[in-house]
Amino acid sequence: METAGYTQSPGGFGSPAASQGGDKKARTRAQQIVPCTVSQLMSAVQAEDVFKVGEVEIAQVTIVGVIRSTDKSTINIQYKVDDMTAAPMDVKQWIDTEDMGVDNSVIPPGSYVKVSGNLRSFQNNRSLVAFSVRVLEDMNEVTSHMLEVVNAHVQQSKPQNTMGGGGGMNLMPSMSSMGSTGSYSGASMMLVNGLSANQNQVSQKCFIPQGISMQDLKQKLSSMSVTVIRQIVDFLSNEGHIFSTIDEDHFRSTDNEA
Amino acid sequence: MTGVYESPKPRINASLLSQYIGRPVCFVGRLEKVHPSGKALILSDGEGKSASVELNDPLDEELSGIVEVIGMVSNKGTVMVVSYTQYREDKISFDLELYNEGLKVLHDFPQHYPFEVSLSG
């Protein structure tokens, strides 16, 4: 039975007092942005205002798919995004009429995009309210998303997660034949603090007051290509783990040094 | 045929075609050849194996590089294309071999990348 309006996953804003203190551990988990498939979002079990895919609690999610249709009004853009796992998913993006910095032009059908947003359920209809719909410039993100989805859900399914070391490696037997492109090494498959090993490596380098420059990052992380470092920096920045300091190429961590 | 859009379309390579006869699929491959009629293409997957795909209408544009097709697999093991998308490679080239490795992961872990919607009570 749903009350008027649509159901929200607890994001921290205005959660009613009654639901506080109930399930602290699950709440922490729901703060991560989880890569998913449309089929997982449609199959997710809803208990009150919480969505779960198996053991994984989801609120903010990312999907990667191709735009099948668009519909623009003055206040929002509606897309149907097809990631091949189910029927195309409804994605709604609100138009921020005052923010001139945000590009509100409609992305044409046939374009591959990565959508980041919150899962919503309204009258048995599941949709995503997107805070980001980004055209893919590197189609290898299709491949990386596929792997990230499996990784995110495999990790959360293990009851005792031994993060770090060789704990998770035996889950991916077919990965041993990979290696043609160094940037997708098996080590980057495991999540610590919700970040992959590569992302943690970059993040750890950012505890410099005036920010670390891209040059220094490239130097210190010689095993990673510039493209990968740039991708990781963009990701960490979007997630709020780092911010730019003196210019666009200097970054500092938002966390206190551990 | 429009039902294909609304269905799950498992990502497969050429080796899996025979297991998906009569089912909708998504096939990504490198364009190798276009039939003179413009209605048939040969695509090669990340393992170097080829697949034939057939279009309803002749191609009306130049296609090259990596192409993703969705459609039904015929009895002959060809893909009857409902729609296709060319993967852009203007900035970064697409690693088809790596995509093939990704496919193996998907098929190894179907419970974590389902090509179906399970309706929960």
Coordinates of C-alpha atoms in Angstrom, one line a residue:
Chain A
M1 CA 0.0 0.0 0.0
E2 CA 1.6 3.3 -1.0
T3 CA 0.9 6.7 0.3
A4 CA 0.4 9.6 -2.1
G5 CA 3.4 10.5 -4.1
Y6 CA 6.3 8.1 -4.9
T7 CA 8.4 6.1 -2.7
Q8 CA 11.9 7.2 -1.9
S9 CA 14.9 5.3 -0.7
P10 CA 16.4 6.9 2.4
G11 CA 18.9 9.4 1.2
G12 CA 19.3 11.4 4.4
F13 CA 16.9 14.2 3.7
G14 CA 13.8 14.4 5.7
S15 CA 13.7 10.7 6.7
P16 CA 10.8 10.4 9.2
A17 CA 12.0 9.8 12.7
A18 CA 10.2 6.5 12.9
S19 CA 12.6 4.9 10.5
Q20 CA 15.7 6.2 12.2
G21 CA 17.9 3.8 14.2
G22 CA 16.3 0.8 12.7
D23 CA 18.9 -0.6 10.4
K24 CA 22.1 1.5 10.6
K25 CA 24.2 -1.0 8.7
A26 CA 21.9 -1.2 5.7
R27 CA 21.6 2.5 5.6
T28 CA 25.4 2.9 5.3
R29 CA 25.4 0.5 2.4
A30 CA 22.7 2.4 0.6
Q31 CA 25.0 5.5 0.4
Q32 CA 27.0 3.9 -2.3
I33 CA 26.1 4.3 -6.0
V34 CA 25.6 0.9 -7.3
P35 CA 26.0 -0.1 -11.0
C36 CA 22.9 -2.1 -12.0
T37 CA 21.0 -3.6 -14.9
V38 CA 17.5 -2.5 -15.8
S39 CA 16.4 -6.1 -15.1
Q40 CA 17.8 -5.9 -11.6
L41 CA 16.0 -2.6 -11.0
M42 CA 12.7 -4.0 -12.2
S43 CA 13.2 -7.2 -10.1
A44 CA 14.3 -5.4 -7.0
V45 CA 12.3 -6.3 -3.9
Q46 CA 10.7 -3.3 -2.2
A47 CA 10.2 -3.3 1.6
E48 CA 8.6 -0.1 2.7
D49 CA 11.0 2.5 1.3
V50 CA 14.0 0.3 0.7
F51 CA 14.9 -1.5 -2.6
K52 CA 17.0 -4.6 -2.6
V53 CA 18.6 -6.6 -5.3
G54 CA 19.4 -9.9 -3.5
E55 CA 21.4 -8.8 -0.5
V56 CA 22.4 -5.5 -2.0
E57 CA 20.4 -2.4 -0.9
I58 CA 20.1 0.1 -3.7
A59 CA 19.1 3.7 -3.8
Q60 CA 21.5 5.6 -6.1
V61 CA 22.3 3.5 -9.2
T62 CA 24.0 3.7 -12.5
I63 CA 22.9 2.0 -15.7
V64 CA 24.4 2.1 -19.2
G65 CA 22.2 1.8 -22.3
V66 CA 21.0 3.2 -25.5
I67 CA 18.3 5.8 -25.8
R68 CA 15.3 4.5 -27.6
S69 CA 13.0 7.5 -27.3
T70 CA 12.9 11.0 -25.9
D71 CA 10.2 13.4 -24.7
K72 CA 10.9 16.9 -23.6
S73 CA 8.6 19.2 -21.7
T74 CA 9.5 22.6 -20.2
I75 CA 10.3 21.1 -16.8
N76 CA 11.8 17.7 -17.6
I77 CA 13.2 15.4 -20.3
Q78 CA 12.0 11.8 -20.3
Y79 CA 14.0 9.0 -21.9
K80 CA 13.6 5.3 -22.4
V81 CA 17.0 3.7 -22.0
D82 CA 17.6 0.1 -23.2
D83 CA 20.5 -1.9 -21.7
M84 CA 19.4 -5.2 -23.3
T85 CA 18.5 -6.9 -20.0
A86 CA 14.8 -6.0 -20.1
A87 CA 12.3 -3.6 -21.7
P88 CA 13.7 0.0 -21.9
M89 CA 13.6 1.8 -18.6
D90 CA 11.9 5.2 -18.0
V91 CA 14.4 7.8 -17.0
K92 CA 13.3 11.3 -16.0
Q93 CA 15.7 14.2 -15.8
W94 CA 14.5 17.5 -14.3
I95 CA 15.5 20.6 -16.2
D96 CA 17.3 23.2 -14.1
T97 CA 16.1 26.3 -15.8
E98 CA 18.3 28.6 -13.7
D99 CA 21.6 26.9 -14.0
M100 CA 23.0 28.0 -17.3
G101 CA 26.1 25.8 -16.8
V102 CA 24.0 22.7 -17.2
D103 CA 23.4 21.4 -20.8
N104 CA 19.7 20.7 -21.0
S105 CA 19.6 19.7 -24.7
V106 CA 17.9 16.4 -25.5
I107 CA 20.3 13.5 -26.3
P108 CA 19.1 11.8 -29.5
P109 CA 17.8 8.2 -29.8
G110 CA 20.5 5.8 -30.7
S111 CA 23.0 7.4 -28.4
Y112 CA 24.7 5.3 -25.7
V113 CA 24.5 6.9 -22.3
K114 CA 25.4 6.4 -18.6
V115 CA 22.6 7.3 -16.3
S116 CA 23.1 8.0 -12.6
G117 CA 20.0 8.5 -10.5
N118 CA 17.6 7.2 -7.9
L119 CA 15.3 4.3 -8.3
R120 CA 11.6 5.2 -7.8
S121 CA 8.5 3.2 -7.7
F122 CA 5.1 4.8 -8.4
Q123 CA 1.9 2.8 -8.8
N124 CA 3.9 -0.3 -9.6
N125 CA 5.9 1.5 -12.2
R126 CA 9.7 1.6 -11.8
S127 CA 11.7 4.5 -13.1
L128 CA 14.9 6.4 -12.6
V129 CA 15.1 10.0 -11.6
A130 CA 18.4 11.0 -13.1
F131 CA 20.9 13.5 -11.7
S132 CA 23.2 12.8 -14.6
V133 CA 22.7 11.5 -18.2
R134 CA 26.0 11.5 -19.9
V135 CA 26.7 10.5 -23.5
L136 CA 29.4 7.8 -23.7
E137 CA 32.5 9.0 -25.5
D138 CA 34.4 5.8 -24.8
M139 CA 32.3 2.8 -25.7
N140 CA 34.6 0.6 -23.5
E141 CA 32.4 1.9 -20.7
V142 CA 29.8 -0.5 -21.9
T143 CA 32.2 -3.3 -21.1
S144 CA 33.4 -1.8 -17.9
H145 CA 29.8 -1.3 -16.7
M146 CA 29.0 -4.9 -17.4
L147 CA 31.9 -6.0 -15.2
E148 CA 31.2 -3.4 -12.5
V149 CA 27.6 -4.7 -12.2
V150 CA 28.7 -8.3 -11.7
N151 CA 31.4 -7.2 -9.3
A152 CA 29.2 -5.0 -7.2
H153 CA 26.6 -7.7 -6.7
V154 CA 29.0 -10.5 -6.3
Q155 CA 30.9 -8.6 -3.6
Q156 CA 27.8 -7.8 -1.6
S157 CA 26.5 -11.4 -1.8
K158 CA 29.5 -12.8 0.1
P159 CA 28.6 -12.9 3.8
Q160 CA 32.1 -12.3 5.1
N161 CA 33.8 -10.0 2.7
T162 CA 37.5 -10.2 2.9
M163 CA 38.3 -7.0 1.1
G164 CA 41.9 -6.7 0.0
G165 CA 44.4 -9.4 -0.7
G166 CA 43.3 -12.3 -2.8
G167 CA 39.9 -12.8 -1.2
G168 CA 37.7 -12.1 -4.2
M169 CA 39.9 -13.3 -7.1
N170 CA 38.7 -16.8 -7.3
L171 CA 35.2 -15.6 -8.2
M172 CA 36.3 -14.6 -11.7
P173 CA 37.9 -17.7 -13.3
S174 CA 37.6 -16.4 -16.8
M175 CA 39.4 -13.2 -16.0
S176 CA 42.8 -14.9 -16.1
S177 CA 42.7 -14.8 -19.9
M178 CA 42.4 -11.0 -19.8
G179 CA 45.4 -8.8 -20.0
S180 CA 45.6 -7.4 -23.5
T181 CA 44.8 -3.9 -22.1
G182 CA 46.5 -3.3 -18.8
S183 CA 43.9 -0.9 -17.5
Y184 CA 41.4 -3.6 -16.8
S185 CA 43.6 -5.7 -14.5
G186 CA 41.9 -8.1 -12.1
A187 CA 43.0 -6.1 -9.1
S188 CA 40.6 -3.3 -9.9
M189 CA 37.6 -5.6 -9.4
M190 CA 37.5 -5.5 -5.7
L191 CA 35.8 -2.7 -3.7
V192 CA 37.3 -1.2 -0.6
N193 CA 35.3 1.7 0.9
G194 CA 33.1 1.3 -2.1
L195 CA 36.1 2.2 -4.4
S196 CA 38.1 -0.1 -6.6
A197 CA 41.8 -0.6 -5.9
N198 CA 42.7 1.9 -8.7
Q199 CA 40.3 4.4 -7.4
N200 CA 41.7 4.0 -3.8
Q201 CA 45.2 4.5 -5.1
V202 CA 44.3 7.8 -6.7
S203 CA 42.3 8.9 -3.8
Q204 CA 45.2 8.2 -1.4
K205 CA 47.5 10.4 -3.3
C206 CA 45.2 13.4 -2.8
F207 CA 46.1 14.3 0.8
I208 CA 48.1 17.4 -0.1
P209 CA 46.8 20.7 1.2
Q210 CA 47.1 22.6 -2.1
G211 CA 46.0 19.6 -4.1
I212 CA 48.0 17.1 -6.2
S213 CA 48.5 17.9 -9.9
M214 CA 47.6 15.6 -12.7
Q215 CA 51.3 15.5 -13.6
D216 CA 52.2 14.2 -10.2
L217 CA 49.4 11.6 -10.3
K218 CA 50.7 10.4 -13.7
Q219 CA 54.2 10.1 -12.3
K220 CA 53.2 8.3 -9.1
L221 CA 50.8 6.0 -10.7
S222 CA 52.9 4.9 -13.7
S223 CA 50.9 1.6 -13.9
M224 CA 47.8 3.5 -14.9
S225 CA 47.2 5.2 -18.3
V226 CA 46.4 8.8 -18.4
T227 CA 42.9 8.0 -19.6
V228 CA 42.3 5.7 -16.7
I229 CA 43.6 8.3 -14.2
R230 CA 41.4 10.9 -15.7
Q231 CA 38.4 8.6 -15.6
I232 CA 39.0 7.9 -12.0
V233 CA 39.6 11.5 -11.1
D234 CA 36.3 12.4 -12.7
F235 CA 34.5 9.6 -10.9
L236 CA 36.0 10.5 -7.5
S237 CA 35.2 14.2 -8.1
N238 CA 31.6 13.4 -9.1
E239 CA 31.2 11.2 -6.0
G240 CA 32.6 13.9 -3.8
H241 CA 35.7 12.1 -2.6
I242 CA 38.0 14.8 -4.1
F243 CA 37.7 18.4 -5.2
S244 CA 39.8 20.7 -7.4
T245 CA 41.9 23.3 -5.7
I246 CA 44.0 25.9 -7.5
D247 CA 42.8 24.8 -10.9
E248 CA 41.1 22.0 -12.8
D249 CA 44.2 19.9 -12.7
H250 CA 44.8 19.9 -9.0
F251 CA 42.9 17.7 -6.6
R252 CA 42.5 17.2 -2.9
S253 CA 40.7 14.6 -0.9
T254 CA 37.5 15.6 1.0
D255 CA 38.4 13.0 3.7
N256 CA 40.7 13.7 6.6
E257 CA 43.9 11.8 6.3
A258 CA 43.3 8.3 7.7
Chain B
M1 CA 9.3 -8.0 -34.6
T2 CA 8.7 -4.9 -32.4
G3 CA 8.4 -7.3 -29.5
V4 CA 12.2 -7.6 -29.6
Y5 CA 12.7 -4.1 -28.2
E6 CA 10.6 -4.9 -25.1
S7 CA 12.3 -8.2 -24.5
P8 CA 15.6 -9.0 -22.8
K9 CA 18.3 -9.3 -25.5
P10 CA 21.2 -11.4 -24.1
R11 CA 24.6 -10.3 -25.3
I12 CA 26.2 -13.1 -27.1
N13 CA 29.1 -13.9 -29.4
A14 CA 29.1 -16.1 -32.5
S15 CA 29.8 -19.3 -30.6
L16 CA 26.5 -18.9 -28.7
L17 CA 24.3 -18.3 -31.7
S18 CA 23.2 -21.9 -32.0
Q19 CA 22.0 -21.8 -28.4
Y20 CA 19.7 -18.9 -29.0
I21 CA 17.8 -19.9 -32.1
G22 CA 14.4 -18.3 -32.1
R23 CA 15.4 -15.8 -29.4
P24 CA 16.2 -12.1 -29.4
V25 CA 19.8 -11.3 -28.9
C26 CA 22.3 -8.4 -28.9
F27 CA 25.4 -9.1 -31.0
V28 CA 28.4 -6.7 -31.2
G29 CA 31.0 -7.3 -33.8
R30 CA 33.4 -5.7 -36.3
L31 CA 32.0 -5.1 -39.8
E32 CA 33.8 -7.3 -42.2
K33 CA 31.7 -7.4 -45.3
V34 CA 28.5 -5.9 -46.7
H35 CA 26.6 -8.0 -49.3
P36 CA 26.2 -6.1 -52.6
S37 CA 22.4 -6.1 -51.9
G38 CA 23.1 -4.1 -48.8
K39 CA 20.8 -6.4 -46.9
A40 CA 23.3 -8.8 -45.3
L41 CA 26.5 -8.2 -43.3
I42 CA 29.2 -10.3 -41.9
L43 CA 30.4 -9.3 -38.4
S44 CA 33.3 -10.8 -36.5
D45 CA 33.2 -11.1 -32.7
G46 CA 36.0 -10.7 -30.2
E47 CA 37.2 -14.3 -30.7
G48 CA 37.5 -13.7 -34.5
K49 CA 34.5 -15.8 -35.3
S50 CA 32.0 -14.6 -37.9
A51 CA 28.3 -14.2 -37.8
S52 CA 25.8 -13.3 -40.6
V53 CA 23.2 -10.8 -40.0
E54 CA 20.3 -9.9 -42.3
L55 CA 18.5 -6.6 -42.6
N56 CA 14.9 -5.9 -43.6
D57 CA 15.9 -3.0 -45.8
P58 CA 19.2 -2.4 -47.6
L59 CA 21.7 -0.2 -45.7
D60 CA 21.2 3.4 -46.6
E61 CA 24.4 4.6 -44.9
E62 CA 28.1 3.9 -44.8
L63 CA 28.8 1.5 -41.9
S64 CA 32.2 0.6 -40.6
G65 CA 34.0 -0.5 -37.5
I66 CA 32.1 -1.9 -34.5
V67 CA 28.4 -2.5 -35.0
E68 CA 25.8 -3.7 -32.4
V69 CA 22.8 -5.4 -33.8
I70 CA 19.6 -6.6 -32.0
G71 CA 17.3 -9.2 -33.6
M72 CA 16.1 -12.7 -33.6
V73 CA 18.3 -15.7 -34.3
S74 CA 17.0 -17.7 -37.3
N75 CA 17.1 -21.5 -37.7
K76 CA 20.2 -21.0 -39.9
G77 CA 22.0 -19.2 -37.0
T78 CA 21.9 -15.8 -38.6
V79 CA 20.6 -12.7 -36.8
M80 CA 17.5 -11.2 -38.4
V81 CA 18.2 -7.5 -37.5
V82 CA 15.5 -5.3 -36.0
S83 CA 17.9 -2.4 -35.3
Y84 CA 21.6 -1.6 -35.3
T85 CA 23.9 0.9 -33.7
Q86 CA 27.4 1.8 -34.7
Y87 CA 29.8 2.2 -31.7
R88 CA 31.5 5.5 -31.9
E89 CA 35.3 5.3 -32.0
D90 CA 36.0 8.9 -32.8
K91 CA 37.8 9.5 -29.5
I92 CA 38.7 6.1 -28.2
S93 CA 38.7 2.8 -30.0
F94 CA 36.5 -0.1 -28.7
D95 CA 38.3 -3.1 -27.4
L96 CA 36.3 -6.0 -28.9
E97 CA 38.4 -8.7 -27.4
L98 CA 37.9 -7.2 -23.9
Y99 CA 34.2 -7.0 -24.6
N100 CA 34.3 -10.7 -25.4
E101 CA 35.9 -11.4 -22.0
G102 CA 33.2 -9.3 -20.5
L103 CA 30.6 -11.6 -22.2
K104 CA 32.2 -14.6 -20.5
V105 CA 31.8 -12.9 -17.1
L106 CA 28.1 -12.2 -17.8
H107 CA 27.4 -15.8 -18.8
D108 CA 29.4 -17.1 -15.8
F109 CA 27.4 -15.0 -13.4
P110 CA 23.8 -14.8 -14.8
Q111 CA 22.4 -14.4 -11.3
H112 CA 24.3 -11.0 -11.1
Y113 CA 23.5 -9.9 -14.6
P114 CA 20.1 -11.3 -15.4
F115 CA 18.7 -11.1 -18.9
E116 CA 15.2 -11.4 -17.4
V117 CA 12.9 -9.7 -15.0
S118 CA 11.9 -11.9 -12.0
L119 CA 8.6 -10.7 -10.6
S120 CA 8.7 -10.9 -6.8
G121 CA 5.5 -11.4 -4.8

